[in-house]
CSV table of C-alpha atoms in Angstrom, one decimal:
chain,number,residue,atom,x,y,z
A,149,UNK,CA,-21.0,19.1,-4.4
A,150,UNK,CA,-19.5,19.0,-7.6
A,151,UNK,CA,-20.5,17.1,-10.7
A,152,UNK,CA,-19.6,13.7,-11.2
A,153,UNK,CA,-16.9,13.7,-13.7
A,154,UNK,CA,-17.4,12.2,-17.3
A,155,UNK,CA,-14.1,9.9,-17.8
A,156,UNK,CA,-14.9,6.7,-15.4
A,157,UNK,CA,-13.8,3.4,-17.1
A,158,UNK,CA,-11.6,1.3,-14.5
A,159,UNK,CA,-8.9,1.7,-17.7
A,160,UNK,CA,-9.3,5.4,-18.1
A,161,UNK,CA,-9.4,6.1,-13.8
A,162,UNK,CA,-6.3,3.9,-14.8
A,163,UNK,CA,-4.5,6.0,-17.1
A,164,UNK,CA,-4.8,9.2,-15.0
A,165,UNK,CA,-3.1,7.3,-11.9
A,166,UNK,CA,-0.9,6.3,-13.8
A,167,UNK,CA,0.6,9.7,-15.6
A,168,UNK,CA,0.0,11.4,-12.5
A,169,UNK,CA,1.5,8.9,-9.9
A,170,UNK,CA,4.9,8.9,-12.2
A,171,UNK,CA,5.4,12.7,-11.9
A,172,UNK,CA,4.5,12.5,-8.2
A,173,UNK,CA,7.8,9.6,-8.1
A,174,UNK,CA,9.2,12.7,-10.6
A,175,UNK,CA,9.2,14.7,-7.8
A,176,UNK,CA,10.0,12.8,-4.9
A,177,UNK,CA,13.0,11.2,-6.2
A,178,UNK,CA,14.3,15.1,-6.7
A,179,UNK,CA,12.9,16.2,-3.5
A,180,UNK,CA,15.4,13.5,-2.1
A,181,UNK,CA,17.9,14.1,-4.5
A,182,UNK,CA,18.1,17.5,-3.1
A,183,UNK,CA,18.1,16.3,0.2
A,184,UNK,CA,15.1,18.2,1.2
A,185,UNK,CA,15.0,17.3,4.7
A,186,UNK,CA,12.1,19.3,6.9
A,187,UNK,CA,11.5,16.3,9.2
A,188,UNK,CA,8.3,16.7,11.5
A,189,UNK,CA,7.1,13.6,13.9
A,190,UNK,CA,3.3,12.4,13.6
A,191,UNK,CA,2.1,10.0,16.5
A,192,UNK,CA,5.4,8.7,18.0
A,193,UNK,CA,9.8,9.8,17.0
A,194,UNK,CA,9.9,7.1,14.6
A,195,UNK,CA,7.1,8.4,12.6
A,196,UNK,CA,8.8,10.3,10.3
A,197,UNK,CA,6.9,13.2,7.8
A,198,UNK,CA,8.8,15.3,5.4
A,199,UNK,CA,8.3,18.2,3.2
A,200,UNK,CA,8.7,16.2,0.2
A,201,UNK,CA,5.2,14.1,1.8
A,202,UNK,CA,3.1,16.7,1.6
A,203,UNK,CA,4.9,18.5,-1.5
A,204,UNK,CA,4.2,15.2,-3.7
A,205,UNK,CA,0.3,14.6,-1.5
A,206,UNK,CA,-0.5,18.6,-2.8
A,207,UNK,CA,0.7,18.0,-6.3
A,208,UNK,CA,-1.3,15.0,-7.2
A,209,UNK,CA,-3.8,16.7,-5.1
A,210,UNK,CA,-3.8,19.5,-7.6
A,211,UNK,CA,-3.3,17.4,-10.4
A,212,UNK,CA,-6.2,14.9,-9.6
A,213,UNK,CA,-8.6,18.1,-8.8
A,214,UNK,CA,-8.1,20.2,-12.3
A,215,UNK,CA,-8.5,17.4,-14.4
A,216,UNK,CA,-10.9,15.8,-12.6
A,217,UNK,CA,-12.7,18.6,-10.4
A,218,UNK,CA,-16.0,16.2,-9.7
A,219,UNK,CA,-13.9,13.3,-7.8
A,220,UNK,CA,-12.9,13.8,-4.5
A,221,UNK,CA,-9.0,12.8,-3.2
A,222,UNK,CA,-8.4,10.9,0.2
A,223,UNK,CA,-4.7,12.1,1.6
A,224,UNK,CA,-2.5,10.5,3.9
A,225,UNK,CA,-1.5,14.0,4.8
A,226,UNK,CA,-4.5,16.5,4.0
A,227,UNK,CA,-7.2,14.1,4.4
A,228,UNK,CA,-10.7,14.3,2.4
A,229,UNK,CA,-10.7,16.5,0.2
A,230,UNK,CA,-14.6,16.8,-0.9
A,231,UNK,CA,-17.6,14.7,-0.3
A,232,UNK,CA,-18.1,12.9,-3.8
A,233,UNK,CA,-21.2,12.0,-5.0
A,234,UNK,CA,-23.1,8.4,-4.5
A,235,UNK,CA,-20.9,6.5,-8.0
A,236,UNK,CA,-18.5,9.4,-8.4
A,237,UNK,CA,-15.0,8.5,-8.1
A,238,UNK,CA,-13.0,9.0,-5.3
A,239,UNK,CA,-9.1,8.7,-5.2
A,240,UNK,CA,-6.9,7.5,-2.2
A,241,UNK,CA,-3.3,8.2,-2.0
A,242,UNK,CA,0.2,7.7,0.3
A,243,UNK,CA,1.8,10.0,-1.8
A,244,UNK,CA,5.1,8.3,-0.2
A,245,UNK,CA,5.1,4.5,1.1
A,246,UNK,CA,7.9,4.2,2.9
A,247,UNK,CA,8.8,7.5,4.2
A,248,UNK,CA,11.6,5.8,6.6
A,249,UNK,CA,13.2,3.8,3.5
A,250,UNK,CA,13.2,7.8,2.0
A,251,UNK,CA,14.8,9.2,4.3
A,252,UNK,CA,17.3,6.5,4.5
A,253,UNK,CA,18.1,6.5,0.9
A,254,UNK,CA,16.5,3.2,0.7
A,255,UNK,CA,15.0,2.1,-2.9
A,256,UNK,CA,11.8,0.9,-1.4
A,257,UNK,CA,9.7,3.3,-1.2
A,258,UNK,CA,6.2,4.4,-3.8
A,259,UNK,CA,3.9,7.0,-4.5
A,260,UNK,CA,0.2,4.6,-4.5
A,261,UNK,CA,-2.6,5.5,-6.2
A,262,UNK,CA,-5.9,4.0,-6.4
A,263,UNK,CA,-9.4,5.2,-7.9
A,264,UNK,CA,-12.2,4.2,-5.4
A,265,UNK,CA,-16.2,4.9,-6.7
A,266,UNK,CA,-18.9,3.8,-4.4
A,267,UNK,CA,-16.8,1.9,-1.5
A,268,UNK,CA,-14.8,-0.3,-4.6
A,269,UNK,CA,-11.4,0.0,-5.7
A,270,UNK,CA,-11.3,-0.1,-9.0
A,271,UNK,CA,-8.2,1.3,-10.3
A,272,UNK,CA,-4.5,1.6,-8.9
A,273,UNK,CA,-1.0,1.8,-9.7
A,274,UNK,CA,2.1,1.6,-7.5
A,275,UNK,CA,5.1,3.3,-8.4
A,276,UNK,CA,8.2,2.6,-7.1
A,277,UNK,CA,9.8,6.2,-7.0
A,278,UNK,CA,13.0,5.0,-6.2
A,279,UNK,CA,13.7,2.2,-9.3
A,280,UNK,CA,10.6,2.7,-11.4
A,281,UNK,CA,9.2,0.1,-10.6
A,282,UNK,CA,5.0,0.2,-11.8
A,283,UNK,CA,2.9,-2.2,-11.0
A,284,UNK,CA,-1.2,-2.1,-12.2
A,285,UNK,CA,-4.8,-3.2,-11.9
A,286,UNK,CA,-7.8,-2.8,-12.2
A,287,UNK,CA,-11.2,-3.7,-11.0
A,288,UNK,CA,-11.8,-7.4,-13.7
A,289,UNK,CA,-8.5,-6.5,-14.9
A,290,UNK,CA,-5.9,-8.6,-14.2
A,291,UNK,CA,-2.2,-7.0,-12.0
A,292,UNK,CA,0.7,-6.5,-14.5
A,293,UNK,CA,3.9,-5.2,-14.2
A,294,UNK,CA,5.7,-4.3,-17.6
A,295,UNK,CA,3.3,-6.1,-19.8
A,296,UNK,CA,3.4,-9.2,-17.9
A,297,UNK,CA,-0.3,-10.4,-16.1
A,298,UNK,CA,1.2,-11.2,-12.3
A,299,UNK,CA,-0.3,-14.4,-10.8
A,300,UNK,CA,1.0,-14.7,-7.1
A,301,UNK,CA,3.7,-17.7,-5.5
A,302,UNK,CA,2.6,-21.0,-6.8
A,303,UNK,CA,3.6,-21.6,-2.9
A,304,UNK,CA,1.2,-24.7,-1.0
A,305,UNK,CA,2.7,-25.3,2.5
A,306,UNK,CA,2.9,-22.2,5.6
A,307,UNK,CA,6.2,-24.1,6.1
A,308,UNK,CA,7.4,-23.5,2.8
A,309,UNK,CA,6.1,-19.5,2.8
A,310,UNK,CA,8.5,-16.4,2.9
A,311,UNK,CA,6.3,-13.9,4.7
A,312,UNK,CA,5.8,-10.2,4.8
A,313,UNK,CA,5.2,-8.5,7.5
A,314,UNK,CA,5.6,-4.6,9.5
A,315,UNK,CA,5.3,-3.1,12.2
A,316,UNK,CA,3.3,0.2,13.3
A,317,UNK,CA,5.0,3.3,14.8
A,318,UNK,CA,3.9,2.9,18.3
A,319,UNK,CA,6.7,1.0,21.0
A,320,UNK,CA,3.0,-1.0,22.6
A,321,UNK,CA,2.0,-1.9,19.5
A,322,UNK,CA,5.9,-3.3,18.1
A,323,UNK,CA,5.9,-4.9,21.0
A,324,UNK,CA,3.0,-7.0,20.7
A,325,UNK,CA,4.1,-8.2,16.8
A,326,UNK,CA,7.6,-9.2,18.0
A,327,UNK,CA,6.0,-11.1,20.0
A,328,UNK,CA,3.8,-12.4,17.2
A,329,UNK,CA,6.8,-13.0,15.3
A,330,UNK,CA,8.8,-14.6,17.4
A,331,UNK,CA,6.0,-17.5,17.4
A,332,UNK,CA,5.4,-17.3,13.6
A,333,UNK,CA,9.2,-17.9,12.4
A,334,UNK,CA,9.6,-21.2,13.4
A,335,UNK,CA,6.6,-21.5,11.3
A,336,UNK,CA,7.4,-20.3,7.6
A,337,UNK,CA,10.0,-20.4,5.1
A,338,UNK,CA,11.4,-16.6,7.1
A,339,UNK,CA,9.9,-13.2,7.6
A,340,UNK,CA,10.9,-10.0,5.4
A,341,UNK,CA,10.5,-6.8,6.5
A,342,UNK,CA,10.4,-4.5,3.7
A,343,UNK,CA,9.0,-1.1,4.7
A,344,UNK,CA,6.4,-0.3,2.6
A,345,UNK,CA,2.9,-2.2,2.6
A,346,UNK,CA,2.2,-0.9,-1.0
A,347,UNK,CA,5.4,-2.2,-2.5
A,348,UNK,CA,4.6,-6.0,-0.1
A,349,UNK,CA,1.2,-6.1,-1.9
A,350,UNK,CA,3.2,-5.9,-5.0
A,351,UNK,CA,5.8,-8.3,-4.2
A,352,UNK,CA,3.1,-11.0,-3.3
A,353,UNK,CA,1.0,-10.1,-6.1
A,354,UNK,CA,4.2,-10.6,-8.3
A,355,UNK,CA,5.0,-13.9,-5.6
A,356,UNK,CA,8.5,-12.5,-4.9
A,357,UNK,CA,7.1,-12.9,-2.0
A,358,UNK,CA,5.2,-15.4,-1.3
A,359,UNK,CA,2.5,-14.0,1.2
A,360,UNK,CA,2.5,-10.7,3.2
A,361,UNK,CA,0.4,-9.7,6.6
A,362,UNK,CA,0.0,-6.9,8.3
A,363,UNK,CA,-2.1,-4.8,11.3
A,364,UNK,CA,-2.3,-1.0,11.6
A,365,UNK,CA,-2.7,-0.6,7.8
A,366,UNK,CA,-4.5,2.7,7.1
A,367,UNK,CA,-6.7,3.0,3.3
A,368,UNK,CA,-4.2,4.5,1.3
A,369,UNK,CA,-1.7,2.2,2.4
A,370,UNK,CA,-3.9,-0.9,0.8
A,371,UNK,CA,-5.7,0.6,-1.4
A,372,UNK,CA,-4.2,0.5,-4.6
A,373,UNK,CA,-1.2,-2.8,-3.5
A,374,UNK,CA,-4.2,-4.7,-1.9
A,375,UNK,CA,-6.4,-4.3,-5.8
A,376,UNK,CA,-2.8,-5.3,-7.4
A,377,UNK,CA,-2.9,-8.6,-4.7
A,378,UNK,CA,-6.5,-9.6,-5.7
A,379,UNK,CA,-6.0,-9.3,-9.3
A,380,UNK,CA,-3.3,-11.6,-8.7
A,381,UNK,CA,-5.6,-14.0,-7.2
A,382,UNK,CA,-4.1,-14.1,-3.6
A,383,UNK,CA,-7.3,-14.0,-1.4
A,384,UNK,CA,-6.7,-10.2,0.0
A,385,UNK,CA,-9.2,-10.5,4.0
A,386,UNK,CA,-8.8,-10.0,7.4
A,387,UNK,CA,-9.0,-12.6,10.0
A,388,UNK,CA,-12.1,-14.6,11.0
A,389,UNK,CA,-14.5,-12.7,8.1
A,390,UNK,CA,-13.3,-9.2,8.4
A,391,UNK,CA,-12.5,-7.6,5.5
A,392,UNK,CA,-8.7,-6.2,5.3
A,393,UNK,CA,-8.4,-3.3,7.0
A,394,UNK,CA,-7.0,-1.5,10.3
A,395,UNK,CA,-7.5,-4.6,12.0
A,396,UNK,CA,-5.5,-6.8,9.8
A,397,UNK,CA,-4.6,-7.5,6.2
A,398,UNK,CA,-3.3,-10.9,5.3
A,399,UNK,CA,-2.6,-11.4,1.4
A,400,UNK,CA,-2.0,-14.8,0.3
A,401,UNK,CA,-2.1,-17.0,-2.4
A,402,UNK,CA,-5.6,-19.5,-1.7
A,403,UNK,CA,-3.5,-22.9,-0.9
A,404,UNK,CA,-1.7,-20.6,1.7
A,405,UNK,CA,-4.1,-18.4,3.2
A,406,UNK,CA,-6.1,-20.8,5.4
A,407,UNK,CA,-3.0,-22.1,6.9
A,408,UNK,CA,-1.5,-18.7,7.7
A,409,UNK,CA,-5.0,-17.2,8.7
A,410,UNK,CA,-5.5,-19.6,11.5
A,411,UNK,CA,-1.6,-19.3,11.9
A,412,UNK,CA,-2.3,-15.8,12.8
A,413,UNK,CA,-5.3,-16.4,15.0
A,414,UNK,CA,-3.6,-18.5,16.9
A,415,UNK,CA,-1.5,-15.9,18.1
A,416,UNK,CA,-4.2,-13.0,18.3
A,417,UNK,CA,-2.0,-11.3,15.5
A,418,UNK,CA,-4.6,-8.4,15.5
A,419,UNK,CA,-4.6,-8.5,19.1
A,420,UNK,CA,-2.4,-6.0,21.0
A,421,UNK,CA,-2.6,-1.6,21.3
């Protein structure tokens, strides 16, 4: 077990995260431009992962552990690097959130990097690698983009709410999610599916989406984006008192959250495979 790294304030951790994430985003863009297409499959034929996904994660892990050898890293591709000591930092990384968008050249894919201490995410950055847009947050320090503090949507009624969501890769889960969506869409303004959970959460923090929900997210999908949304004043939680997690994540302004929550419970959004 390694010693705890000395630089540990949320602002200092965020500075590390931003620097490393920007470098990783540059690598992702370069590899996309060079048409690296070593596509493999994950759980199903549509759940694709590229050589870039693995290369970017390896770059981030190496950079973090070189600078902060006492920390751990949880990444989508390689899992946990080490077991961290109490009080130490674990970094939570999604090297390319939105890999299908990445493959198709759609400009909605991101590097998401968060710092967690004792089970609580304290700093995070999401960088849209295609555009350079960047969102950051520290626990208790607010959510920010380009020097502007984010406060989420001012929407107050569900019928006027623009809702983001996403779908799993398993066909059976998609079938259930589609059935939920078919009934929810008549109760809201409209639905958007952009294909990158981290960016969805940032857009909710910015008020470009009013709310967001999705089942099946892993910790690396929402660690940084969830902190950014929460620090923008949104309620970020699961259903029926559960924390946000794999079963369900809902992010919405406090004025909207109860109605959206109740609709999702009624429609059994957390059910199915």
